[in-house]
């Protein structure tokens, strides 16, 4: 099993550009989430999903969109990139929201 | 908002010594989890302790939970260079659809 796969690993965007970070899991987990990690800030939840067709906002959702059309995939869309969105992004999945989470390797995003 | 707060923020010890990290939280929980993050990598789940458990062991790891004080500790015995990483606690509520909340982490550095 691959676990949680994130692509791309690195990305540089210009301010105002849009892009989609991909996340896929092969563990048949219902719960998936996106976090951003900034120095000294730990992990902050952006959006999460408790199953296909259901998404909800986390702590820092502004500037990001998500959708969950299948159990396996949970893409994160940056609508109009801003320098404040420079961060490392992690996707995670778990059987339920409050149980062991499996993380992808992260996407390092720089917005210039 | 982040529920778990790790203490200390950073810790340096000699190889072979024991490392202790603490986590405090604010609200009632169903479980508390500890994760490790090596530099530039995704988080890896270490151990989960349920609210009705007081102590749990996994290899060189020992976790305690005191729900009356809303605190937990992670002890790593006989530390090794490979234990150098950041360690995060995360709390899960009673609602299985609810998200786990991460603290800001403790940076552990094992000196040779």
Short mmCIF file of N, CA and C in Angstrom, two decimals, chain A residues 11-112:
data_model
loop_
_atom_site.label_atom_id
_atom_site.label_comp_id
_atom_site.label_asym_id
_atom_site.label_seq_id
_atom_site.Cartn_x
_atom_site.Cartn_y
_atom_site.Cartn_z
N UNK A 11 6.64 23.36 -5.24
CA UNK A 11 5.96 24.20 -6.21
C UNK A 11 6.27 25.66 -5.93
N UNK A 12 6.57 26.40 -6.99
CA UNK A 12 6.73 27.85 -6.88
C UNK A 12 5.63 28.49 -7.73
N UNK A 13 4.90 29.40 -7.14
CA UNK A 13 3.82 30.10 -7.84
C UNK A 13 4.07 31.60 -7.82
N UNK A 14 3.52 32.26 -8.79
CA UNK A 14 3.52 33.72 -8.76
C UNK A 14 2.22 34.18 -8.10
N UNK A 15 2.29 35.30 -7.45
CA UNK A 15 1.10 35.87 -6.82
C UNK A 15 -0.04 35.96 -7.83
N UNK A 16 -1.21 35.48 -7.43
CA UNK A 16 -2.38 35.54 -8.30
C UNK A 16 -2.64 34.26 -9.08
N UNK A 17 -1.63 33.40 -9.18
CA UNK A 17 -1.84 32.14 -9.89
C UNK A 17 -2.68 31.19 -9.05
N UNK A 18 -3.29 30.24 -9.73
CA UNK A 18 -4.05 29.21 -9.03
C UNK A 18 -3.40 27.86 -9.26
N UNK A 19 -3.63 26.95 -8.35
CA UNK A 19 -3.12 25.60 -8.54
C UNK A 19 -3.86 24.64 -7.62
N UNK A 20 -3.70 23.36 -7.89
CA UNK A 20 -4.32 22.30 -7.09
C UNK A 20 -3.25 21.38 -6.54
N UNK A 21 -3.29 21.19 -5.24
CA UNK A 21 -2.44 20.19 -4.60
C UNK A 21 -3.24 18.89 -4.53
N UNK A 22 -2.59 17.82 -4.98
CA UNK A 22 -3.30 16.53 -5.04
C UNK A 22 -3.00 15.70 -3.80
N UNK A 23 -4.00 14.95 -3.37
CA UNK A 23 -3.85 14.02 -2.25
C UNK A 23 -4.68 12.79 -2.54
N UNK A 24 -4.06 11.63 -2.41
CA UNK A 24 -4.77 10.38 -2.62
C UNK A 24 -4.36 9.38 -1.55
N UNK A 25 -5.34 8.59 -1.08
CA UNK A 25 -5.04 7.56 -0.10
C UNK A 25 -5.67 6.24 -0.55
N UNK A 26 -5.01 5.15 -0.20
CA UNK A 26 -5.48 3.83 -0.63
C UNK A 26 -5.85 2.94 0.54
N UNK A 27 -6.21 3.56 1.66
CA UNK A 27 -6.54 2.80 2.87
C UNK A 27 -8.04 2.78 3.15
N UNK A 28 -8.83 3.30 2.21
CA UNK A 28 -10.28 3.34 2.35
C UNK A 28 -10.72 4.13 3.58
N UNK A 29 -9.95 5.17 3.91
CA UNK A 29 -10.29 6.00 5.07
C UNK A 29 -11.40 6.97 4.71
N UNK A 30 -12.32 7.15 5.65
CA UNK A 30 -13.39 8.11 5.43
C UNK A 30 -12.92 9.54 5.65
N UNK A 31 -12.05 9.72 6.61
CA UNK A 31 -11.67 11.07 7.05
C UNK A 31 -10.39 11.51 6.38
N UNK A 32 -10.43 12.70 5.75
CA UNK A 32 -9.22 13.27 5.16
C UNK A 32 -9.14 14.74 5.53
N UNK A 33 -7.92 15.25 5.59
CA UNK A 33 -7.74 16.63 6.03
C UNK A 33 -6.52 17.24 5.39
N UNK A 34 -6.50 18.56 5.35
CA UNK A 34 -5.36 19.34 4.88
C UNK A 34 -4.89 20.26 6.00
N UNK A 35 -3.57 20.27 6.21
CA UNK A 35 -2.95 21.15 7.19
C UNK A 35 -1.89 22.00 6.48
N UNK A 36 -1.62 23.14 7.07
CA UNK A 36 -0.43 23.88 6.69
C UNK A 36 0.46 24.01 7.91
N UNK A 37 1.76 23.99 7.66
CA UNK A 37 2.74 24.08 8.74
C UNK A 37 3.68 25.22 8.46
N UNK A 38 3.68 26.17 9.37
CA UNK A 38 4.58 27.32 9.29
C UNK A 38 5.51 27.29 10.49
N UNK A 39 6.69 27.86 10.36
CA UNK A 39 7.67 27.84 11.47
C UNK A 39 7.07 28.38 12.76
N UNK A 40 7.21 27.59 13.83
CA UNK A 40 6.73 28.02 15.14
C UNK A 40 5.23 27.97 15.32
N UNK A 41 4.49 27.49 14.30
CA UNK A 41 3.02 27.51 14.39
C UNK A 41 2.42 26.13 14.50
N UNK A 42 3.23 25.10 14.44
CA UNK A 42 2.66 23.76 14.46
C UNK A 42 1.84 23.51 13.20
N UNK A 43 0.84 22.66 13.32
CA UNK A 43 -0.03 22.34 12.19
C UNK A 43 -1.37 23.03 12.37
N UNK A 44 -1.84 23.67 11.34
CA UNK A 44 -3.14 24.32 11.39
C UNK A 44 -4.05 23.71 10.33
N UNK A 45 -5.25 23.37 10.73
CA UNK A 45 -6.19 22.68 9.87
C UNK A 45 -6.83 23.65 8.89
N UNK A 46 -6.79 23.30 7.60
CA UNK A 46 -7.36 24.16 6.56
C UNK A 46 -8.79 23.72 6.24
N UNK A 47 -8.95 22.50 5.78
CA UNK A 47 -10.25 21.91 5.48
C UNK A 47 -10.19 20.43 5.81
N UNK A 48 -11.37 19.85 6.04
CA UNK A 48 -11.41 18.43 6.26
C UNK A 48 -12.68 17.84 5.67
N UNK A 49 -12.70 16.50 5.59
CA UNK A 49 -13.85 15.81 5.01
C UNK A 49 -14.09 14.52 5.78
N UNK A 50 -15.35 14.27 6.12
CA UNK A 50 -15.68 13.05 6.87
C UNK A 50 -16.20 11.96 5.94
N UNK A 51 -16.19 12.22 4.64
CA UNK A 51 -16.62 11.21 3.68
C UNK A 51 -16.85 11.84 2.33
N UNK A 52 -17.01 11.03 1.31
CA UNK A 52 -17.23 11.54 -0.05
C UNK A 52 -18.45 12.43 -0.06
N UNK A 53 -18.29 13.60 -0.68
CA UNK A 53 -19.37 14.56 -0.82
C UNK A 53 -19.55 15.49 0.36
N UNK A 54 -18.72 15.32 1.42
CA UNK A 54 -18.87 16.14 2.63
C UNK A 54 -17.54 16.81 2.95
N UNK A 55 -17.54 18.13 3.02
CA UNK A 55 -16.34 18.86 3.41
C UNK A 55 -16.72 19.93 4.42
N UNK A 56 -15.74 20.37 5.16
CA UNK A 56 -15.98 21.43 6.15
C UNK A 56 -14.70 22.22 6.36
N UNK A 57 -14.88 23.42 6.91
CA UNK A 57 -13.74 24.31 7.12
C UNK A 57 -13.03 24.01 8.42
N UNK A 58 -11.72 24.23 8.40
CA UNK A 58 -10.93 24.13 9.61
C UNK A 58 -10.64 25.50 10.19
N UNK A 59 -9.44 25.65 10.73
CA UNK A 59 -9.05 26.91 11.38
C UNK A 59 -8.71 28.03 10.42
N UNK A 60 -8.10 27.68 9.29
CA UNK A 60 -7.58 28.69 8.36
C UNK A 60 -8.03 28.40 6.92
N UNK A 61 -9.33 28.47 6.61
CA UNK A 61 -9.81 28.05 5.30
C UNK A 61 -9.73 29.11 4.19
N UNK A 62 -9.54 30.37 4.57
CA UNK A 62 -9.62 31.44 3.57
C UNK A 62 -8.55 31.30 2.50
N UNK A 63 -8.99 31.39 1.24
CA UNK A 63 -8.06 31.30 0.12
C UNK A 63 -7.92 29.90 -0.44
N UNK A 64 -8.62 28.93 0.17
CA UNK A 64 -8.51 27.54 -0.24
C UNK A 64 -9.91 26.95 -0.47
N UNK A 65 -9.97 26.05 -1.47
CA UNK A 65 -11.19 25.28 -1.71
C UNK A 65 -10.86 23.80 -1.73
N UNK A 66 -11.82 22.97 -1.35
CA UNK A 66 -11.64 21.52 -1.44
C UNK A 66 -12.92 20.91 -1.99
N UNK A 67 -12.77 19.67 -2.46
CA UNK A 67 -13.92 18.86 -2.85
C UNK A 67 -13.57 17.41 -2.56
N UNK A 68 -14.58 16.58 -2.43
CA UNK A 68 -14.34 15.16 -2.14
C UNK A 68 -15.35 14.35 -2.96
N UNK A 69 -14.97 14.08 -4.19
CA UNK A 69 -15.88 13.35 -5.07
C UNK A 69 -15.72 11.84 -4.91
N UNK A 70 -14.58 11.40 -4.42
CA UNK A 70 -14.35 9.98 -4.17
C UNK A 70 -13.76 9.80 -2.77
N UNK A 71 -13.82 8.59 -2.27
CA UNK A 71 -13.20 8.31 -0.97
C UNK A 71 -11.69 8.52 -1.02
N UNK A 72 -11.08 8.21 -2.18
CA UNK A 72 -9.63 8.19 -2.27
C UNK A 72 -8.98 9.56 -2.38
N UNK A 73 -9.65 10.52 -3.02
CA UNK A 73 -8.99 11.77 -3.40
C UNK A 73 -9.55 12.98 -2.66
N UNK A 74 -8.66 13.89 -2.32
CA UNK A 74 -9.07 15.10 -1.60
C UNK A 74 -8.15 16.24 -2.04
N UNK A 75 -8.40 16.83 -3.20
CA UNK A 75 -7.53 17.91 -3.69
C UNK A 75 -7.78 19.23 -2.98
N UNK A 76 -6.72 20.01 -2.86
CA UNK A 76 -6.78 21.35 -2.25
C UNK A 76 -6.47 22.37 -3.33
N UNK A 77 -7.37 23.32 -3.52
CA UNK A 77 -7.19 24.33 -4.56
C UNK A 77 -6.87 25.69 -3.95
N UNK A 78 -5.81 26.29 -4.46
CA UNK A 78 -5.49 27.67 -4.12
C UNK A 78 -6.09 28.53 -5.23
N UNK A 79 -6.97 29.42 -4.88
CA UNK A 79 -7.74 30.15 -5.87
C UNK A 79 -6.93 31.27 -6.52
N UNK A 80 -6.22 32.04 -5.70
CA UNK A 80 -5.40 33.15 -6.17
C UNK A 80 -4.26 33.28 -5.17
N UNK A 81 -3.13 32.66 -5.51
CA UNK A 81 -2.05 32.51 -4.54
C UNK A 81 -1.54 33.86 -4.03
N UNK A 82 -1.24 33.89 -2.74
CA UNK A 82 -0.68 35.08 -2.09
C UNK A 82 0.59 34.66 -1.34
N UNK A 83 1.53 35.59 -1.15
CA UNK A 83 2.76 35.25 -0.42
C UNK A 83 2.49 34.66 0.96
N UNK A 84 1.38 35.04 1.59
CA UNK A 84 1.04 34.50 2.92
C UNK A 84 0.71 33.01 2.87
N UNK A 85 0.52 32.47 1.68
CA UNK A 85 0.25 31.05 1.54
C UNK A 85 1.51 30.22 1.33
N UNK A 86 2.66 30.88 1.37
CA UNK A 86 3.93 30.16 1.37
C UNK A 86 4.00 29.32 2.64
N UNK A 87 4.13 28.01 2.47
CA UNK A 87 4.04 27.12 3.61
C UNK A 87 4.35 25.69 3.15
N UNK A 88 4.36 24.78 4.12
CA UNK A 88 4.40 23.36 3.80
C UNK A 88 3.01 22.80 4.07
N UNK A 89 2.47 22.10 3.09
CA UNK A 89 1.11 21.59 3.18
C UNK A 89 1.14 20.07 3.34
N UNK A 90 0.35 19.59 4.30
CA UNK A 90 0.26 18.16 4.55
C UNK A 90 -1.18 17.71 4.42
N UNK A 91 -1.34 16.57 3.76
CA UNK A 91 -2.61 15.89 3.68
C UNK A 91 -2.55 14.70 4.63
N UNK A 92 -3.66 14.39 5.28
CA UNK A 92 -3.71 13.26 6.20
C UNK A 92 -5.03 12.52 6.03
N UNK A 93 -5.02 11.24 6.36
CA UNK A 93 -6.26 10.48 6.35
C UNK A 93 -6.32 9.59 7.58
N UNK A 94 -7.54 9.23 7.96
CA UNK A 94 -7.73 8.36 9.12
C UNK A 94 -9.09 7.70 9.01
N UNK A 95 -9.27 6.64 9.78
CA UNK A 95 -10.56 5.96 9.77
C UNK A 95 -11.66 6.89 10.25
N UNK A 96 -11.40 7.56 11.34
CA UNK A 96 -12.30 8.57 11.86
C UNK A 96 -11.48 9.82 12.18
N UNK A 97 -12.16 10.92 12.45
CA UNK A 97 -11.46 12.17 12.70
C UNK A 97 -10.58 12.13 13.93
N UNK A 98 -10.99 11.34 14.94
CA UNK A 98 -10.27 11.41 16.21
C UNK A 98 -9.35 10.21 16.43
N UNK A 99 -8.98 9.52 15.37
CA UNK A 99 -8.08 8.38 15.50
C UNK A 99 -6.76 8.61 14.78
N UNK A 100 -5.91 7.60 14.78
CA UNK A 100 -4.57 7.69 14.21
C UNK A 100 -4.62 8.24 12.79
N UNK A 101 -3.85 9.29 12.54
CA UNK A 101 -3.80 9.91 11.22
C UNK A 101 -2.53 9.49 10.50
N UNK A 102 -2.69 9.27 9.20
CA UNK A 102 -1.55 8.95 8.33
C UNK A 102 -1.30 10.15 7.43
N UNK A 103 -0.06 10.56 7.40
CA UNK A 103 0.29 11.79 6.68
C UNK A 103 1.03 11.51 5.39
N UNK A 104 0.81 12.38 4.41
CA UNK A 104 1.64 12.41 3.23
C UNK A 104 2.97 13.07 3.53
N UNK A 105 3.85 13.11 2.54
CA UNK A 105 5.19 13.63 2.74
C UNK A 105 5.26 15.15 2.63
N UNK A 106 4.17 15.77 2.24
CA UNK A 106 4.14 17.23 2.23
C UNK A 106 4.42 17.85 0.87
N UNK A 107 3.90 19.05 0.69
CA UNK A 107 4.18 19.88 -0.49
C UNK A 107 4.73 21.21 0.01
N UNK A 108 5.92 21.53 -0.43
CA UNK A 108 6.53 22.81 -0.04
C UNK A 108 6.17 23.83 -1.11
N UNK A 109 5.35 24.80 -0.74
CA UNK A 109 4.85 25.81 -1.69
C UNK A 109 5.46 27.16 -1.38
N UNK A 110 6.00 27.79 -2.42
CA UNK A 110 6.51 29.15 -2.30
C UNK A 110 5.74 30.04 -3.26
N UNK A 111 5.20 31.14 -2.74
CA UNK A 111 4.49 32.11 -3.59
C UNK A 111 5.31 33.39 -3.63
N UNK A 112 5.69 33.77 -4.84
CA UNK A 112 6.56 34.94 -4.99
C UNK A 112 5.80 36.11 -5.63
#
